mmCIF file of C-alpha atoms in Angstrom:
data_model
loop_
_atom_site.group_PDB
_atom_site.id
_atom_site.type_symbol
_atom_site.label_atom_id
_atom_site.label_comp_id
_atom_site.label_asym_id
_atom_site.label_seq_id
_atom_site.Cartn_x
_atom_site.Cartn_y
_atom_site.Cartn_z
ATOM 1 C CA LYS A 18 -70.182 -9.726 27.266
ATOM 2 C CA ALA A 19 -67.076 -10.836 25.482
ATOM 3 C CA GLN A 20 -64.264 -8.366 25.657
ATOM 4 C CA ALA A 21 -62.157 -7.634 22.648
ATOM 5 C CA ARG A 22 -58.643 -8.820 23.093
ATOM 6 C CA SER A 23 -55.752 -6.892 21.800
ATOM 7 C CA THR A 24 -53.118 -8.799 19.951
ATOM 8 C CA PRO A 25 -49.912 -8.837 21.972
ATOM 9 C CA THR A 26 -47.232 -6.756 20.367
ATOM 10 C CA ALA A 27 -44.123 -8.784 19.795
ATOM 11 C CA THR A 28 -40.873 -7.241 20.893
ATOM 12 C CA PRO A 29 -38.972 -6.361 17.749
ATOM 13 C CA SER A 30 -35.956 -8.558 17.311
ATOM 14 C CA PRO A 31 -32.668 -6.933 16.387
ATOM 15 C CA ARG A 32 -32.156 -6.751 12.680
ATOM 16 C CA VAL A 33 -29.434 -8.964 11.354
ATOM 17 C CA ALA A 34 -26.364 -6.976 10.497
ATOM 18 C CA THR A 35 -25.743 -6.778 6.790
ATOM 19 C CA LEU A 36 -22.072 -6.705 5.997
ATOM 20 C CA ASN A 37 -20.771 -4.947 2.944
ATOM 21 C CA PRO A 38 -20.382 -7.700 0.307
ATOM 22 C CA ILE A 39 -16.789 -6.694 -0.318
ATOM 23 C CA PHE A 40 -15.934 -7.947 3.198
ATOM 24 C CA ASP A 41 -18.499 -10.734 3.565
ATOM 25 C CA LYS A 42 -16.503 -13.503 1.909
ATOM 26 C CA GLN A 43 -16.052 -17.116 2.918
ATOM 27 C CA ASP A 44 -12.265 -16.939 2.742
ATOM 28 C CA ILE A 45 -12.175 -14.129 5.335
ATOM 29 C CA GLU A 46 -12.540 -14.998 9.022
ATOM 30 C CA PRO A 47 -15.859 -13.730 10.483
ATOM 31 C CA GLU A 48 -14.224 -11.402 13.019
ATOM 32 C CA HIS A 49 -12.126 -9.799 10.283
ATOM 33 C CA ARG A 50 -15.219 -9.226 8.159
ATOM 34 C CA VAL A 51 -16.906 -7.360 11.021
ATOM 35 C CA ILE A 52 -13.814 -5.314 11.919
ATOM 36 C CA ALA A 53 -13.309 -4.196 8.328
ATOM 37 C CA ASP A 54 -17.001 -3.456 7.786
ATOM 38 C CA GLN A 55 -17.276 -1.264 10.890
ATOM 39 C CA ALA A 56 -14.039 0.574 10.194
ATOM 40 C CA PHE A 57 -14.959 1.187 6.568
ATOM 41 C CA ARG A 58 -18.125 3.038 7.537
ATOM 42 C CA ILE A 59 -16.239 6.016 8.970
ATOM 43 C CA ILE A 60 -15.275 7.439 5.574
ATOM 44 C CA PRO A 61 -17.733 9.290 3.314
ATOM 45 C CA GLY A 62 -19.840 7.210 0.947
ATOM 46 C CA HIS A 63 -18.258 8.691 -2.153
ATOM 47 C CA CYS A 64 -14.865 7.549 -0.854
ATOM 48 C CA GLN A 65 -16.167 4.067 -0.026
ATOM 49 C CA ALA A 66 -17.074 3.621 -3.684
ATOM 50 C CA PHE A 67 -13.393 3.463 -4.612
ATOM 51 C CA LEU A 68 -12.724 0.181 -2.785
ATOM 52 C CA LYS A 69 -13.119 -2.584 -5.358
ATOM 53 C CA ASN A 70 -10.989 -5.379 -3.890
ATOM 54 C CA PHE A 71 -10.377 -6.537 -0.320
ATOM 55 C CA TYR A 72 -8.288 -9.563 0.617
ATOM 56 C CA VAL A 73 -7.067 -11.057 3.885
ATOM 57 C CA ARG A 74 -4.126 -13.432 3.735
ATOM 58 C CA TYR A 75 -3.525 -16.092 6.372
ATOM 59 C CA ASP A 76 -0.213 -17.393 5.007
ATOM 60 C CA ASN A 77 2.042 -14.949 6.895
ATOM 61 C CA PRO A 78 2.730 -12.664 3.917
ATOM 62 C CA GLN A 79 5.854 -10.526 3.758
ATOM 63 C CA HIS A 80 3.849 -7.313 4.109
ATOM 64 C CA ARG A 81 1.274 -6.822 6.867
ATOM 65 C CA GLY A 82 -0.734 -4.561 4.609
ATOM 66 C CA LEU A 83 -0.854 -3.137 1.109
ATOM 67 C CA GLY A 84 -3.220 -0.544 -0.258
ATOM 68 C CA GLY A 85 -3.795 1.803 -3.151
ATOM 69 C CA LYS A 86 -6.530 3.479 -5.170
ATOM 70 C CA SER A 87 -8.935 0.552 -5.138
ATOM 71 C CA THR A 88 -7.427 -2.419 -3.298
ATOM 72 C CA ILE A 89 -6.610 -3.331 0.305
ATOM 73 C CA ILE A 90 -4.704 -6.493 1.242
ATOM 74 C CA LEU A 91 -4.103 -7.345 4.909
ATOM 75 C CA THR A 92 -2.542 -10.138 6.879
ATOM 76 C CA GLY A 93 -4.941 -11.994 9.137
ATOM 77 C CA SER A 94 -2.097 -13.256 11.317
ATOM 78 C CA VAL A 95 -2.093 -10.346 13.774
ATOM 79 C CA PRO A 96 -4.231 -9.455 16.827
ATOM 80 C CA ASP A 97 -7.599 -7.841 16.101
ATOM 81 C CA GLU A 98 -6.459 -4.451 17.427
ATOM 82 C CA GLU A 99 -3.527 -4.393 15.020
ATOM 83 C CA PHE A 100 -5.673 -5.716 12.158
ATOM 84 C CA ARG A 101 -8.053 -2.780 12.598
ATOM 85 C CA ALA A 102 -5.185 -0.285 12.730
ATOM 86 C CA LEU A 103 -3.676 -1.804 9.582
ATOM 87 C CA PHE A 104 -7.040 -1.508 7.872
ATOM 88 C CA PHE A 105 -7.197 2.187 8.750
ATOM 89 C CA HIS A 106 -3.646 2.716 7.480
ATOM 90 C CA GLU A 107 -4.503 1.169 4.121
ATOM 91 C CA LEU A 108 -7.834 3.003 4.109
ATOM 92 C CA GLY A 109 -5.747 6.156 4.394
ATOM 93 C CA HIS A 110 -3.959 5.206 1.180
ATOM 94 C CA LEU A 111 -7.275 4.554 -0.559
ATOM 95 C CA THR A 112 -8.643 7.908 0.609
ATOM 96 C CA ASP A 113 -5.494 9.735 -0.473
ATOM 97 C CA LEU A 114 -4.952 8.064 -3.850
ATOM 98 C CA GLY A 115 -8.471 7.015 -4.801
ATOM 99 C CA CYS A 116 -10.993 9.355 -3.240
ATOM 100 C CA PHE A 117 -8.924 12.537 -3.476
ATOM 101 C CA GLN A 118 -7.936 13.154 -7.079
ATOM 102 C CA GLY A 119 -7.343 16.161 -9.261
ATOM 103 C CA THR A 120 -7.787 17.029 -12.918
ATOM 104 C CA ALA A 121 -5.258 17.689 -15.656
ATOM 105 C CA VAL A 122 -6.756 21.090 -16.463
ATOM 106 C CA ALA A 123 -5.608 22.325 -13.034
ATOM 107 C CA GLY A 124 -1.968 21.851 -13.950
ATOM 108 C CA SER A 125 0.933 19.777 -12.692
ATOM 109 C CA THR A 126 2.725 19.644 -9.340
ATOM 110 C CA PRO A 127 6.123 18.350 -8.173
ATOM 111 C CA TYR A 128 4.313 15.284 -6.827
ATOM 112 C CA MET A 129 4.078 11.950 -8.610
ATOM 113 C CA ASP A 130 2.578 8.555 -7.839
ATOM 114 C CA LYS A 131 5.185 6.486 -9.659
ATOM 115 C CA ASP A 132 4.645 7.590 -13.280
ATOM 116 C CA GLU A 133 1.326 9.322 -12.657
ATOM 117 C CA GLN A 134 1.110 13.060 -12.175
ATOM 118 C CA ILE A 135 -0.730 14.347 -9.114
ATOM 119 C CA TRP A 136 -2.671 17.392 -10.274
ATOM 120 C CA LYS A 137 -2.794 20.760 -8.570
ATOM 121 C CA ASP A 138 -6.469 20.561 -7.545
ATOM 122 C CA ASP A 139 -6.024 17.223 -5.772
ATOM 123 C CA PRO A 140 -6.881 17.975 -2.103
ATOM 124 C CA SER A 141 -3.947 15.823 -0.967
ATOM 125 C CA VAL A 142 -1.488 18.300 -2.479
ATOM 126 C CA SER A 143 -2.065 20.757 0.355
ATOM 127 C CA PHE A 144 -1.231 17.948 2.790
ATOM 128 C CA TYR A 145 1.964 16.966 0.954
ATOM 129 C CA GLN A 146 3.107 20.593 0.847
ATOM 130 C CA ILE A 147 3.344 20.711 4.628
ATOM 131 C CA SER A 148 6.473 18.538 4.686
ATOM 132 C CA TRP A 149 7.382 17.621 1.113
ATOM 133 C CA MET A 150 9.194 19.623 -1.565
ATOM 134 C CA ASN A 151 8.493 16.907 -4.124
ATOM 135 C CA SER A 152 7.818 13.171 -4.182
ATOM 136 C CA GLN A 153 11.217 12.300 -2.724
ATOM 137 C CA ALA A 154 12.490 15.243 -0.700
ATOM 138 C CA HIS A 155 11.405 16.922 2.510
ATOM 139 C CA ASN A 156 10.991 20.665 2.692
ATOM 140 C CA ARG A 157 14.033 22.498 3.985
ATOM 141 C CA GLY A 158 14.053 22.674 7.732
ATOM 142 C CA THR A 159 11.800 19.640 8.136
ATOM 143 C CA THR A 160 12.693 17.491 11.154
ATOM 144 C CA GLU A 161 11.602 14.100 12.456
ATOM 145 C CA GLU A 162 9.325 15.875 14.931
ATOM 146 C CA ASP A 163 7.203 17.043 11.976
ATOM 147 C CA PHE A 164 5.907 13.505 11.384
ATOM 148 C CA VAL A 165 3.569 11.432 13.526
ATOM 149 C CA SER A 166 5.904 8.437 13.223
ATOM 150 C CA GLY A 167 9.254 7.408 11.860
ATOM 151 C CA TYR A 168 7.540 5.522 9.059
ATOM 152 C CA ALA A 169 5.544 8.628 8.115
ATOM 153 C CA SER A 170 8.779 10.362 7.119
ATOM 154 C CA TRP A 171 9.487 7.615 4.550
ATOM 155 C CA ASP A 172 7.445 9.263 1.785
ATOM 156 C CA MET A 173 4.445 11.544 1.385
ATOM 157 C CA PHE A 174 2.001 8.661 0.949
ATOM 158 C CA GLU A 175 3.091 7.024 4.206
ATOM 159 C CA ASP A 176 2.981 10.460 5.813
ATOM 160 C CA PHE A 177 -0.686 10.696 4.835
ATOM 161 C CA ALA A 178 -1.610 7.111 5.805
ATOM 162 C CA GLU A 179 0.164 7.205 9.179
ATOM 163 C CA SER A 180 -1.358 10.601 9.952
ATOM 164 C CA PHE A 181 -4.781 9.265 8.941
ATOM 165 C CA VAL A 182 -4.670 6.290 11.324
ATOM 166 C CA TYR A 183 -3.224 8.515 14.066
ATOM 167 C CA TYR A 184 -6.113 10.945 13.623
ATOM 168 C CA VAL A 185 -8.663 8.115 13.678
ATOM 169 C CA LEU A 186 -7.339 6.052 16.607
ATOM 170 C CA HIS A 187 -5.183 8.458 18.647
ATOM 171 C CA ARG A 188 -6.786 11.820 17.953
ATOM 172 C CA GLU A 189 -6.275 13.307 21.413
ATOM 173 C CA VAL A 190 -2.541 12.503 21.360
ATOM 174 C CA PHE A 191 -2.245 13.886 17.828
ATOM 175 C CA ALA A 192 -3.896 17.092 19.061
ATOM 176 C CA ARG A 193 -1.480 17.388 21.967
ATOM 177 C CA ARG A 194 1.535 16.959 19.708
ATOM 178 C CA ALA A 195 0.019 19.416 17.230
ATOM 179 C CA ALA A 196 -0.077 22.042 19.966
ATOM 180 C CA GLU A 197 3.727 21.843 20.125
ATOM 181 C CA ASN A 198 4.600 21.523 16.428
ATOM 182 C CA ASP A 199 3.486 23.692 13.504
ATOM 183 C CA ALA A 200 3.746 20.950 10.860
ATOM 184 C CA LEU A 201 1.694 18.506 12.916
ATOM 185 C CA ALA A 202 -0.800 21.274 13.643
ATOM 186 C CA ALA A 203 -1.192 21.848 9.898
ATOM 187 C CA LYS A 204 -1.705 18.121 9.279
ATOM 188 C CA TYR A 205 -4.228 17.824 12.094
ATOM 189 C CA GLN A 206 -6.086 20.846 10.712
ATOM 190 C CA TRP A 207 -6.019 19.335 7.219
ATOM 191 C CA PHE A 208 -8.008 16.317 8.405
ATOM 192 C CA GLN A 209 -10.460 18.537 10.239
ATOM 193 C CA GLU A 210 -11.067 20.575 7.092
ATOM 194 C CA HIS A 211 -11.070 17.845 4.431
ATOM 195 C CA LEU A 212 -12.648 14.978 6.387
ATOM 196 C CA PRO A 213 -14.789 16.886 8.887
ATOM 197 C CA ASP A 214 -17.237 14.039 9.476
ATOM 198 C CA LEU A 215 -14.722 11.405 10.550
ATOM 199 C CA PRO A 216 -16.182 10.263 13.886
ATOM 200 C CA LYS A 217 -14.132 9.791 17.026
ATOM 201 C CA VAL A 218 -14.010 6.020 17.340
ATOM 202 C CA ALA A 219 -11.210 5.263 19.780
ATOM 203 C CA LYS A 220 -9.298 6.373 22.840
ATOM 204 C CA SER A 221 -5.534 6.136 22.712
ATOM 205 C CA ASN A 222 -3.713 4.154 25.381
ATOM 206 C CA THR A 223 -0.529 6.090 24.691
ATOM 207 C CA ARG A 224 0.846 9.268 26.199
ATOM 208 C CA TRP A 225 3.071 11.767 24.448
ATOM 209 C CA ASP A 226 6.433 11.630 26.203
ATOM 210 C CA GLY A 227 8.572 13.000 23.394
ATOM 211 C CA ALA A 228 9.465 9.592 21.944
ATOM 212 C CA ILE A 229 8.315 9.402 18.319
ATOM 213 C CA PRO A 230 6.846 5.965 17.521
ATOM 214 C CA TRP A 231 8.039 4.167 14.421
ATOM 215 C CA ASP A 232 4.696 2.630 13.420
ATOM 216 C CA ILE A 233 1.278 3.987 14.429
ATOM 217 C CA THR A 234 -0.418 0.642 13.732
ATOM 218 C CA LYS A 235 1.480 -0.896 16.661
ATOM 219 C CA LEU A 236 0.144 1.584 19.234
ATOM 220 C CA SER A 237 -2.510 0.464 21.724
ATOM 221 C CA TYR A 238 -5.993 1.991 21.833
ATOM 222 C CA ASP A 239 -9.508 1.249 23.064
ATOM 223 C CA TRP A 240 -12.065 0.841 20.292
ATOM 224 C CA LYS A 241 -15.051 3.010 21.241
ATOM 225 C CA PRO A 242 -17.130 3.561 18.107
ATOM 226 C CA PRO A 243 -20.378 5.533 18.235
ATOM 227 C CA THR A 244 -23.567 3.483 18.386
ATOM 228 C CA GLU A 245 -24.594 4.278 14.836
ATOM 229 C CA LEU A 246 -21.349 2.807 13.534
ATOM 230 C CA VAL A 247 -21.978 -0.617 15.029
ATOM 231 C CA ALA A 248 -25.786 -0.612 14.982
ATOM 232 C CA ARG A 249 -27.424 -3.494 13.209
ATOM 233 C CA ARG A 250 -28.852 -2.507 9.872
#
């Protein structure tokens, strides 16, 4: 009697990763496309929608990175670790200036983005208020220890972007410093409250020894993203 044979079940092959089209461009090196795509996924979808333009320059531009409400421009002439950190710094600017916005009906604030008013119901205002009296001046009594880096003290937008990348890539060191400084504690808490779903994606290779770094994007870390962030889709 002939026995029915079952059809062997093929082992599913991994699905090919689909990169976000904004990064999947021929003039961007493949490794930079993947780095940017993975990093971009950490922010909420409604914030992702604000990125309209992404460019990587390989001609040694004057600035390693530039970012704003809808555009990120990075140099591709740096190590991958630094490229990722630069992306997060500029992603901080996009989150601050693009994703978080207020409305005119809420009223004005002492904070301006060049000639544009930043409105009172913009979530970023409560971050700026921690260290900034207005767009140019620190609050009275503010010290260099109140900023995650020297560059963060430059203006309120760099304060946000440097704090953002510090929170993303060096969260445990940020937390330790926050335990010793009220302003840093308030900034750390701000990210926990306003971006509660930002995953922990890295382990810092730095230790807090009291020396304030100038530039967070130059600090070493181990990239350890959760599986769902790098899973093939």
